[in-house]
mmCIF file of C-alpha atoms and ligand atoms in Angstrom:
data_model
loop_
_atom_site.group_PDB
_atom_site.id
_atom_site.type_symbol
_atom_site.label_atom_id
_atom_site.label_comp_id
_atom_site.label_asym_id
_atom_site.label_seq_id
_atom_site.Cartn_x
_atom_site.Cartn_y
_atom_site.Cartn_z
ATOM 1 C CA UNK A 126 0.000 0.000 0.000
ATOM 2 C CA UNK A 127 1.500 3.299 -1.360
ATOM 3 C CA UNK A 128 3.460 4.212 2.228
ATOM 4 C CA UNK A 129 4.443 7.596 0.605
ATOM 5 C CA UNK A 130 1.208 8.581 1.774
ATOM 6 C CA UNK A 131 1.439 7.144 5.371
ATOM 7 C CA UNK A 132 1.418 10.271 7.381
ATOM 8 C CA UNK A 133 2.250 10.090 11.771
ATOM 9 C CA UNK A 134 -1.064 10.141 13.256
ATOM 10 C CA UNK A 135 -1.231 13.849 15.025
ATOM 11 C CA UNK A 136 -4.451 14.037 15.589
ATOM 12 C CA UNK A 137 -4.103 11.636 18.000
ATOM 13 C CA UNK A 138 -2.588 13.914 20.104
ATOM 14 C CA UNK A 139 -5.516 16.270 19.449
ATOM 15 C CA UNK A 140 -8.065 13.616 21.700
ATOM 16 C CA UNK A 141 -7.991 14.540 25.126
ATOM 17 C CA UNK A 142 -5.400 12.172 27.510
ATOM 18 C CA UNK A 143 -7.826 9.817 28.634
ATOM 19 C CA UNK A 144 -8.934 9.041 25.381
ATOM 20 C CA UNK A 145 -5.286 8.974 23.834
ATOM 21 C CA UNK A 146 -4.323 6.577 26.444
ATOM 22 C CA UNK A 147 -7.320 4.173 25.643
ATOM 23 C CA UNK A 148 -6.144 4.302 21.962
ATOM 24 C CA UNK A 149 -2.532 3.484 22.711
ATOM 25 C CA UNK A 150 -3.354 0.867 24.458
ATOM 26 C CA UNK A 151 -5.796 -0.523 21.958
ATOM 27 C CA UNK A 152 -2.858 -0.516 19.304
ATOM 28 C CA UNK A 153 -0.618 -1.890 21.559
ATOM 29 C CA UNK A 154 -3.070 -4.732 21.800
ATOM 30 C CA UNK A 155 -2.932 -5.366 17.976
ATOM 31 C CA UNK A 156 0.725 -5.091 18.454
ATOM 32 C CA UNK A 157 1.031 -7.384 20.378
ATOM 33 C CA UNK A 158 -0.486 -9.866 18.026
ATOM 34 C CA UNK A 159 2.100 -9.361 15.425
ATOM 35 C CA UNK A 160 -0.313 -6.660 13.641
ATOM 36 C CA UNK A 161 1.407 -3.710 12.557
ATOM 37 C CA UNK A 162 -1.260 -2.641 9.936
ATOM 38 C CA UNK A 163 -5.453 -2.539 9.956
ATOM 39 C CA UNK A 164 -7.612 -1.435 7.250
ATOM 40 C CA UNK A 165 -10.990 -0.486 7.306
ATOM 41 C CA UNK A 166 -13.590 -0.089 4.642
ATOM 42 C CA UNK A 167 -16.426 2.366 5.659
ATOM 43 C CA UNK A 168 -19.552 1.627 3.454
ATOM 44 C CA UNK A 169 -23.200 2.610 3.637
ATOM 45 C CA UNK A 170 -25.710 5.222 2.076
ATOM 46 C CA UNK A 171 -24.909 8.609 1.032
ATOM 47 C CA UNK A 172 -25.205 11.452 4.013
ATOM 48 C CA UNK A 173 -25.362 8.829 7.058
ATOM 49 C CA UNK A 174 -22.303 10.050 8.336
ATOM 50 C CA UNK A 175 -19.071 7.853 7.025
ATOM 51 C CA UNK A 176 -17.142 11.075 6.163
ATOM 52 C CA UNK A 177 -17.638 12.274 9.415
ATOM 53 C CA UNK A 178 -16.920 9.333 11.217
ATOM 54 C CA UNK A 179 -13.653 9.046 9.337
ATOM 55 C CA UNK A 180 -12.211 12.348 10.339
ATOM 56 C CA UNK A 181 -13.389 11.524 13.668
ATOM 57 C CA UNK A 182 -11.874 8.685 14.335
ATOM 58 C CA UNK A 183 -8.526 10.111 12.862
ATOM 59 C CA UNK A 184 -9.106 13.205 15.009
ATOM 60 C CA UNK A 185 -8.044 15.203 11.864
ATOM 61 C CA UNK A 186 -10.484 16.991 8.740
ATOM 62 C CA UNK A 187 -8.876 14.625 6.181
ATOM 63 C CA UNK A 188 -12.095 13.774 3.681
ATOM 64 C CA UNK A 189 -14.831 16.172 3.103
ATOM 65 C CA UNK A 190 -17.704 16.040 4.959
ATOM 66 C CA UNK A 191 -20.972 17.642 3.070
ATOM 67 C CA UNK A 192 -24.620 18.794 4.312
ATOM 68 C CA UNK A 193 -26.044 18.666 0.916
ATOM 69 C CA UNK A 194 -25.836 15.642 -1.629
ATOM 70 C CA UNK A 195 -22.404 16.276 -2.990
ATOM 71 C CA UNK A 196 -20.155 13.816 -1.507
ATOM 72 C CA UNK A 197 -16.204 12.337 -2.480
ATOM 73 C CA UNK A 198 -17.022 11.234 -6.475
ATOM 74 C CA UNK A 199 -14.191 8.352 -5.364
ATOM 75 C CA UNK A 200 -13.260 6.623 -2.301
ATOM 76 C CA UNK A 201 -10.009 7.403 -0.593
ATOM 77 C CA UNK A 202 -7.743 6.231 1.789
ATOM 78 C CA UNK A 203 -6.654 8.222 4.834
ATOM 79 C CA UNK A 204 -3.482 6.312 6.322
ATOM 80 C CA UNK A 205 -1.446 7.096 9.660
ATOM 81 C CA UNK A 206 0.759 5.950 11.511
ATOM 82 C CA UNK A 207 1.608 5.955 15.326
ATOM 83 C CA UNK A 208 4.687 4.010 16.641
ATOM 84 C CA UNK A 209 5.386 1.568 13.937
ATOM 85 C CA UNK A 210 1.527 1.089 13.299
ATOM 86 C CA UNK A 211 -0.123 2.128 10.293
ATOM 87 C CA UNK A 212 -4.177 2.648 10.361
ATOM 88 C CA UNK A 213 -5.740 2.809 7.209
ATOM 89 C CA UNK A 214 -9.398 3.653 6.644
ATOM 90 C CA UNK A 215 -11.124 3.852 3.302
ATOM 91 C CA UNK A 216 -13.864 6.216 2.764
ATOM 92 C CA UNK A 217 -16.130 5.779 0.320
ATOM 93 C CA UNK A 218 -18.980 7.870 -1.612
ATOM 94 C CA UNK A 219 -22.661 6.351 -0.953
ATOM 95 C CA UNK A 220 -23.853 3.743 -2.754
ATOM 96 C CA UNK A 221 -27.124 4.328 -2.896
ATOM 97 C CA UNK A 222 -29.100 6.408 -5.688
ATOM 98 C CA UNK A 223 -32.412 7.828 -6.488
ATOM 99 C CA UNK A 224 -33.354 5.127 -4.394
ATOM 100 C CA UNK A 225 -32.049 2.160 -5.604
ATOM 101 C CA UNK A 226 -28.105 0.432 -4.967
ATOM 102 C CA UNK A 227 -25.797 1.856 -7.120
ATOM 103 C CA UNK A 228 -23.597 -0.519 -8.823
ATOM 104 C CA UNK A 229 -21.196 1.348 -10.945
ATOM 105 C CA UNK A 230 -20.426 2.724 -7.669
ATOM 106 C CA UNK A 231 -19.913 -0.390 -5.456
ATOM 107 C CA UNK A 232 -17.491 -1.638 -8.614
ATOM 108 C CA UNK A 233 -15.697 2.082 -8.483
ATOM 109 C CA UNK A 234 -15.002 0.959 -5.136
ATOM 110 C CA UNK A 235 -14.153 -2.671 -5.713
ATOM 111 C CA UNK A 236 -11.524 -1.900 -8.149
ATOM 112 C CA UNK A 237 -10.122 0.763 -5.785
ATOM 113 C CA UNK A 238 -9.902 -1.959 -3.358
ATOM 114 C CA UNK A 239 -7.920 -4.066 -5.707
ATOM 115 C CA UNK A 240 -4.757 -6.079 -3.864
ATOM 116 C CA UNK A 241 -6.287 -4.500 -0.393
ATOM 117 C CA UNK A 242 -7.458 -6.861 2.727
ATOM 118 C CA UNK A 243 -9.836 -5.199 4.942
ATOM 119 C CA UNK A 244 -9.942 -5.973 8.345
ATOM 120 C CA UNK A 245 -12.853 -4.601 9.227
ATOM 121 C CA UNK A 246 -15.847 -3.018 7.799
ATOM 122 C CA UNK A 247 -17.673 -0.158 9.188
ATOM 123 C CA UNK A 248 -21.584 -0.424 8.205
ATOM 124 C CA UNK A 249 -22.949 3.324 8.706
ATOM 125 C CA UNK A 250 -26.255 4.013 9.134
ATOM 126 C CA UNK A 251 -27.706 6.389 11.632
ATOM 127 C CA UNK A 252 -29.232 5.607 14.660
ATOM 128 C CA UNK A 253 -32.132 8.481 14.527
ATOM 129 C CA UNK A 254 -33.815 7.179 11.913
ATOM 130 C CA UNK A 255 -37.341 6.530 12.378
ATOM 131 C CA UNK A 256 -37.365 3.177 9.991
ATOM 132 C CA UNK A 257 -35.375 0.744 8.130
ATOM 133 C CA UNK A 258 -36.875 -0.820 4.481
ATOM 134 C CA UNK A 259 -36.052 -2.864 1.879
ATOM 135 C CA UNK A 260 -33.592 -0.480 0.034
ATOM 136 C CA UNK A 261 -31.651 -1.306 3.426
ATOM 137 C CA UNK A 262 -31.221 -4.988 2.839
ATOM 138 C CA UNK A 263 -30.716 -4.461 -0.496
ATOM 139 C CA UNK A 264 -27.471 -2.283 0.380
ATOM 140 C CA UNK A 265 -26.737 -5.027 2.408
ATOM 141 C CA UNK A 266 -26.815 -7.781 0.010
ATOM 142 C CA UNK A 267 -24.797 -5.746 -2.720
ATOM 143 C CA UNK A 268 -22.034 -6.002 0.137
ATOM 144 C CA UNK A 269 -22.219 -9.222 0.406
ATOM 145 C CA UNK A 270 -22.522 -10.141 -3.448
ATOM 146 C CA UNK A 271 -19.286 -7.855 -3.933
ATOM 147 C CA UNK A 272 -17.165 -8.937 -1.109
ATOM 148 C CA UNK A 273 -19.240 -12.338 -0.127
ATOM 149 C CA UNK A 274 -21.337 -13.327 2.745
ATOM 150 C CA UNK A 275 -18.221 -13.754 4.779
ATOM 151 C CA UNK A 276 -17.454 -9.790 5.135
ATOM 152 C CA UNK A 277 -19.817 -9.222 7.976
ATOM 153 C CA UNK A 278 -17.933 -11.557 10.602
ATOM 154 C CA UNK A 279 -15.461 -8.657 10.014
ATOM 155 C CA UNK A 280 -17.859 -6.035 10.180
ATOM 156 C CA UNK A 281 -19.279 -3.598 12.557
ATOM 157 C CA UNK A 282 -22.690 -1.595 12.247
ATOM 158 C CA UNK A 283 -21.920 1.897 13.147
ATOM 159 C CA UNK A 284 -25.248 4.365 13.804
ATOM 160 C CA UNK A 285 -24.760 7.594 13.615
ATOM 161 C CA UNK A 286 -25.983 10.833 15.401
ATOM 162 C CA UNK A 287 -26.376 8.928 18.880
ATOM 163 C CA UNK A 288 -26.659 12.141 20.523
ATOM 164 C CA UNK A 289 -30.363 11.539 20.364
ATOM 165 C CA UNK A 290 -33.637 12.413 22.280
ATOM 166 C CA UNK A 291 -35.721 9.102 22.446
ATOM 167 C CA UNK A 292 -39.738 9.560 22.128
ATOM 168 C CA UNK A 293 -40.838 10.650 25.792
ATOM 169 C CA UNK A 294 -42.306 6.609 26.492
ATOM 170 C CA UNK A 295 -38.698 5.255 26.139
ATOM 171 C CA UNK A 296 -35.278 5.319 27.414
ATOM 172 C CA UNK A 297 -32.436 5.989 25.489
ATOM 173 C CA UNK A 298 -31.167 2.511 26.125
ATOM 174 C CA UNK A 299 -34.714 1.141 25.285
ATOM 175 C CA UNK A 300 -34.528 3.549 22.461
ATOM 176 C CA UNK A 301 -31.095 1.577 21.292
ATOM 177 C CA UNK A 302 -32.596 -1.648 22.367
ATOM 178 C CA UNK A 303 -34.917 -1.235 19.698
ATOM 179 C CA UNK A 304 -33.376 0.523 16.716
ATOM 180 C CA UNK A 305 -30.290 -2.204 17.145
ATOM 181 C CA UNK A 306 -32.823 -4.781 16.562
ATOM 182 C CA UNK A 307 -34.242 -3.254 13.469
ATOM 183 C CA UNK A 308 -31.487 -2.685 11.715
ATOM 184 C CA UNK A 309 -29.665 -6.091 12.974
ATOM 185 C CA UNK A 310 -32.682 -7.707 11.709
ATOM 186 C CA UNK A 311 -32.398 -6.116 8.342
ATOM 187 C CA UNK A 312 -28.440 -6.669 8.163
ATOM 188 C CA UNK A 313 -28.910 -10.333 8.734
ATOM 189 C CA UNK A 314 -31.535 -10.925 6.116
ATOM 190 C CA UNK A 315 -29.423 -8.796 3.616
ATOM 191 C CA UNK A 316 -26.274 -11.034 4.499
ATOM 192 C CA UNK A 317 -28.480 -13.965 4.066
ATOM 193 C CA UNK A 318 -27.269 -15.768 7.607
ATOM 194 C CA UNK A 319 -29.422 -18.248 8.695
ATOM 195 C CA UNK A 320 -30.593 -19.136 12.360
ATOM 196 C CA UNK A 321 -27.864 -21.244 13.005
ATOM 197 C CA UNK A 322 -25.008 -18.851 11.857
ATOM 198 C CA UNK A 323 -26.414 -16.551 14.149
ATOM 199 C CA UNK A 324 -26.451 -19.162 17.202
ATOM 200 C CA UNK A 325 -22.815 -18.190 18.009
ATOM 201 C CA UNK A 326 -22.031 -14.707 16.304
ATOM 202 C CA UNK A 327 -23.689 -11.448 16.021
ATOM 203 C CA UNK A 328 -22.359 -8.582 14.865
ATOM 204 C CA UNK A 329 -21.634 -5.322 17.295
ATOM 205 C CA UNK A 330 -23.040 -1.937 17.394
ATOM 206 C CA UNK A 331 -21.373 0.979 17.770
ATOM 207 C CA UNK A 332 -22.475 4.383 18.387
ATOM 208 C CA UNK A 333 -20.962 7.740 16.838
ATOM 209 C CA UNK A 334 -21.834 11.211 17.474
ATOM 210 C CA UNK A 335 -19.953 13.259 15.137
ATOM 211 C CA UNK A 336 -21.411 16.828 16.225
ATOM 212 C CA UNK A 337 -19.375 19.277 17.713
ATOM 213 C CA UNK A 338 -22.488 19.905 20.187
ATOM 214 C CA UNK A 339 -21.826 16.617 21.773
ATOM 215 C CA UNK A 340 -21.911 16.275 25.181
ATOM 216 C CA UNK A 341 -18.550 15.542 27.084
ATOM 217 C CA UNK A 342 -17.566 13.994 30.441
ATOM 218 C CA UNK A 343 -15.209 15.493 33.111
ATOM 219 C CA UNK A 344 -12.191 14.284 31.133
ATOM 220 C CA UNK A 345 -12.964 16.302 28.115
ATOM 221 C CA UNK A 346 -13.990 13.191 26.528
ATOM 222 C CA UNK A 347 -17.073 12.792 23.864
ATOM 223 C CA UNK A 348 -19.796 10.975 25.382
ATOM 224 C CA UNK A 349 -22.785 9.357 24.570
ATOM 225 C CA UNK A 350 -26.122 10.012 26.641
ATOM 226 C CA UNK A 351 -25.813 7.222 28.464
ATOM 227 C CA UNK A 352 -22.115 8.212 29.406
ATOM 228 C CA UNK A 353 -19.806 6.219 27.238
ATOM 229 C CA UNK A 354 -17.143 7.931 25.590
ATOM 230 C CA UNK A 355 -17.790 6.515 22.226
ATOM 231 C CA UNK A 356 -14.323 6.845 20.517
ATOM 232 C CA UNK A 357 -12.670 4.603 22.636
ATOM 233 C CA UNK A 358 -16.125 2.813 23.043
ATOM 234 C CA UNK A 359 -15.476 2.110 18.987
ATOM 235 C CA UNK A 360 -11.709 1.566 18.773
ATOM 236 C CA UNK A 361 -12.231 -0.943 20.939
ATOM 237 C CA UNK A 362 -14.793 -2.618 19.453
ATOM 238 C CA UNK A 363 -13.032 -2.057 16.255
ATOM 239 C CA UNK A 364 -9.793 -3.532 17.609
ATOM 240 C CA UNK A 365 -11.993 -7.089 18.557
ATOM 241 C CA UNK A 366 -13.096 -7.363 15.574
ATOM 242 C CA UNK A 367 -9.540 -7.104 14.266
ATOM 243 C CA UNK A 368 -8.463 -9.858 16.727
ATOM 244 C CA UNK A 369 -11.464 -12.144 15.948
ATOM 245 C CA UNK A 370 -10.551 -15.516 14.205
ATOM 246 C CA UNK A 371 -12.385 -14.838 11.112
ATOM 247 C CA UNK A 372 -10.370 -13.981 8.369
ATOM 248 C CA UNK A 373 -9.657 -10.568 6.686
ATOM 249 C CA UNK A 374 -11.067 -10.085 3.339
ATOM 250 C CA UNK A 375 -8.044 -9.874 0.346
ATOM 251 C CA UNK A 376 -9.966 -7.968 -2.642
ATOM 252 C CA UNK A 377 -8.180 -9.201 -5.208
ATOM 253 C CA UNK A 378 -9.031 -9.737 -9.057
ATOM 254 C CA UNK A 379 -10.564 -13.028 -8.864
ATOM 255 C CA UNK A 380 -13.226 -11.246 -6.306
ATOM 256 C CA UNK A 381 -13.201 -8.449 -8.466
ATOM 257 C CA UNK A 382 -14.192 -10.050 -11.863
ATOM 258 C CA UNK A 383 -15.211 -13.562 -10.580
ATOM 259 C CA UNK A 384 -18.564 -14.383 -10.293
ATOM 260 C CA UNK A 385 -20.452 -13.322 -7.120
ATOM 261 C CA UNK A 386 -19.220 -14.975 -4.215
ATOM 262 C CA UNK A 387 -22.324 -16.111 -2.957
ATOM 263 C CA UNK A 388 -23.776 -17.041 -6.601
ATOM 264 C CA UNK A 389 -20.795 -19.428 -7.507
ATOM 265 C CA UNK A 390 -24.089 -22.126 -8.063
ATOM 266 C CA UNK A 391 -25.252 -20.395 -11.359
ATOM 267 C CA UNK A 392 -22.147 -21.672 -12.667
ATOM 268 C CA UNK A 393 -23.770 -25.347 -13.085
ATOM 269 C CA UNK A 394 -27.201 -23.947 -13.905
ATOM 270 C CA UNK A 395 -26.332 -24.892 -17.691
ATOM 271 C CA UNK A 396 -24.898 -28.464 -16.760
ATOM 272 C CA UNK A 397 -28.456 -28.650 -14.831
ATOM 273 C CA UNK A 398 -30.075 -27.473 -18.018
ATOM 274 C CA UNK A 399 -28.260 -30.556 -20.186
ATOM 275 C CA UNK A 400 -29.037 -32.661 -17.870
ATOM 276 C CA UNK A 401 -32.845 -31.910 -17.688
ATOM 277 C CA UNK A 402 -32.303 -32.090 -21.556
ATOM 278 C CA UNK A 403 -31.162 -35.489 -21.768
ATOM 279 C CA UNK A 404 -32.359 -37.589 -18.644
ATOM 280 C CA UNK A 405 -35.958 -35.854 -18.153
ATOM 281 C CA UNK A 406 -37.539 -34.356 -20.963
ATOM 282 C CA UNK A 407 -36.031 -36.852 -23.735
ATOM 283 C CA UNK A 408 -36.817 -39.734 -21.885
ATOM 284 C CA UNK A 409 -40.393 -38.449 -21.541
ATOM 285 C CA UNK A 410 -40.630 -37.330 -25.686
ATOM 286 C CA UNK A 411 -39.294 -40.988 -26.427
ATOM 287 C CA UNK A 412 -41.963 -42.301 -23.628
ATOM 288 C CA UNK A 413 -44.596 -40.046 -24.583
ATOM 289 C CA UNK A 414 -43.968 -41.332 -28.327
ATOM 290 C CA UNK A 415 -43.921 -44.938 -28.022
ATOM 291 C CA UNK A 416 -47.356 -44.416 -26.513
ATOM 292 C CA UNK A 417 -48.309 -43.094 -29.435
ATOM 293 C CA UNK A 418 -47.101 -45.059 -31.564
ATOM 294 C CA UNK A 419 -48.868 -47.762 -29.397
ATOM 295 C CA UNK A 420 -52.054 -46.556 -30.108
ATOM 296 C CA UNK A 421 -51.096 -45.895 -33.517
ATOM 297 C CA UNK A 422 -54.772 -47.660 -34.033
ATOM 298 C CA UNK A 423 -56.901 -46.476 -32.081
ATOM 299 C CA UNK A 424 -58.638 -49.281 -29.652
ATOM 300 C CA UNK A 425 -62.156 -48.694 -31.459
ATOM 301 C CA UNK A 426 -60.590 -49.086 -34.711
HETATM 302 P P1 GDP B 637 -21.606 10.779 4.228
HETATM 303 O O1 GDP B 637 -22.311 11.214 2.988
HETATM 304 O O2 GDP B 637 -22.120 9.455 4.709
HETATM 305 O O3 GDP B 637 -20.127 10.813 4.105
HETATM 306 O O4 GDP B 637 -22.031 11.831 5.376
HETATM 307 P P2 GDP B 637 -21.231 13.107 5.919
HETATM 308 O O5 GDP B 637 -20.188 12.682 6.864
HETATM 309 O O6 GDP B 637 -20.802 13.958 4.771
HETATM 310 O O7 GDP B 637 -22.379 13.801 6.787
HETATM 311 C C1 GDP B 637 -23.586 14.281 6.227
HETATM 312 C C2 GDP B 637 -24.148 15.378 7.129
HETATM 313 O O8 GDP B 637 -24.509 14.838 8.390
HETATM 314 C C3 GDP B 637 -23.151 16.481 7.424
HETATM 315 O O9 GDP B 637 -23.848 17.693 7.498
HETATM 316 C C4 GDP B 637 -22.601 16.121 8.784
HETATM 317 O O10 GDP B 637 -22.163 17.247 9.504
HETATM 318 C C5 GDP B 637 -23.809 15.491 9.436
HETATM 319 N N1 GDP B 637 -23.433 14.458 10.421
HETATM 320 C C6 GDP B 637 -22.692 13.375 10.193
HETATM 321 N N2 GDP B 637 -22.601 12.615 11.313
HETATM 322 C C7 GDP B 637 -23.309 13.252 12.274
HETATM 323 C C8 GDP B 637 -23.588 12.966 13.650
HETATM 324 O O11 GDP B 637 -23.164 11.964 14.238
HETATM 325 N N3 GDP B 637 -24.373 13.883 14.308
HETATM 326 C C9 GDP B 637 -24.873 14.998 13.710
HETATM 327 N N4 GDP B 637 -25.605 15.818 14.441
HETATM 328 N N5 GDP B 637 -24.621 15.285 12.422
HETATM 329 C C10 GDP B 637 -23.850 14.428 11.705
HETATM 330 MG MG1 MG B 638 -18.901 11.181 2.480
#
């Protein structure tokens, strides 16, 4: 990956020492493990929030965050790097449009990807929404038919403007209880996982507020209404993921041009086809003629 571009992560320094501290230690964790390097792919609908999660995360402006529907035309990668680590995260423009997934724009961002492995995929959404839909699960399963099924053991869904007022009849955390189970609901069914998959894994929620109205705690740290400080709160979650057995995803041009991971059966639907051909509906013709030629007189005759 073009390390020209690698710049030292300042803007660590720019989070306030308790959260700093949290972060070090999180990368020391990866260290630890041998990693020296983590990538993440940040992927959802246009004006949820990715750009702004990005430079948050970073703690620097580094992609351009936008009120109004003009967003990055490409994705980019920011990359730092602290101590011998290097982070990477790839943001992306939305791929969503005029209401429907936009594919020229999911394979924009699959050839960008090219050689790449992603560690870990941040879903965006946001968390004040008042409803998901089926345009939802179809973002989800254009993920999944790009990078296959297997991308969301290595993802994380990631709502957005969590600095929220519930309706007066719940709590916030009743509020979360229930949003997180919408849009968990809709991720699985988009990923296709069945019951069983989802016996022993389910995929984490994390919460973002990107505003620079959010609330903070005594140490100067962001926090959430119901007092976590969210940027550690996500690093960390981030840096399980990382850590998880599952592997990374490697985009490479076999992924890129193949066919769809999780289609690889329509290869045979031709050999199915012959095979109809010749052992079911010849058989019946050659059936279906010898009874005709059976009864080439007619009983009454
Ligand atoms: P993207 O299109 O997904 O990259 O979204 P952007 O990051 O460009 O954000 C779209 C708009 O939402 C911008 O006006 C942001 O300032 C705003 N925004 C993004 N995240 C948050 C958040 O967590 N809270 C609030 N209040 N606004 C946000
Ligand atoms: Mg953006």
């Amino acid at each position: 990956m073009a390390s020209q571009f690698t710049h030292e992560w300042s803007g660590i320094q720019k989070f306030p020492p308790a959260t700093q501290d949290k972060l070090l230690e999180l990368l020391g964790k990866l260290k630890e493990k041998k990693m020296n390097r983590l990538t993440i792919l940040v992927l959802g609908k246009g004006g949820v929030g990715k750009s702004s999660t990005v430079n948050s995360i970073i703690g620097e402006r580094v992609v351009t965050v936008s009120a109004f529907q003009s967003e990055v035309p490409r994705p980019t990668m920011v990359s730092r790097e602290r101590s011998g680590f290097t982070l990477n995260i790839i943001d992306t423009p939305g791929i969503v449009e005029g209401g429907f997934v936009n594919d020229q724009a999911l394979d924009v961002i699959k050839r960008f990807l090219l050689n790449k492995t992603i560690d870990v995929l941040l879903y965006v959404d946001r968390l004040d929404s008042y409803r998901v839909d089926m345009l939802d699960s179809q973002v989800v399963k254009a993920i999944s038919d790009s990078f296959g099924q297997e991308i969301w053991r290595r993802a994380i869904v990631v709502l957005t403007h969590a600095q929220l007022s519930p309706p007066d009849y719940l709590t916030y955390d009743e509020f979360l209880a229930k949003r997180f189970e919408a849009v968990l609901k809709v991720v699985n069914v988009g990923a296709r996982f069945k019951k069983q998959d989802l016996q022993n894994f389910s995929i984490p929620v994390g919460l973002v507020e990107n505003s620079g109205r959010c609330n903070k705690n005594e140490n100067d740290e962001k926090t959430l209404p119901n007092g976590t400080a969210w940027i550690p709160s996500i690093v960390e979650t981030i840096t399980k993921i990382a850590l998880t057995e599952s592997k990374s995803i490697l985009v490479d041009q076999k992924l890129i041009d193949g066919p769809n991971p999780n289609d690889r059966g329509k290869l045979f639907i031709p050999l199915i086809l012959l095979f109809q051909y010749f052992f079911v509906i010849k058989p019946l013709q050659r059936s279906i003629k010898n009874d005709i030629d059976k009864e080439a007189k007619p009983l009454w005759a």
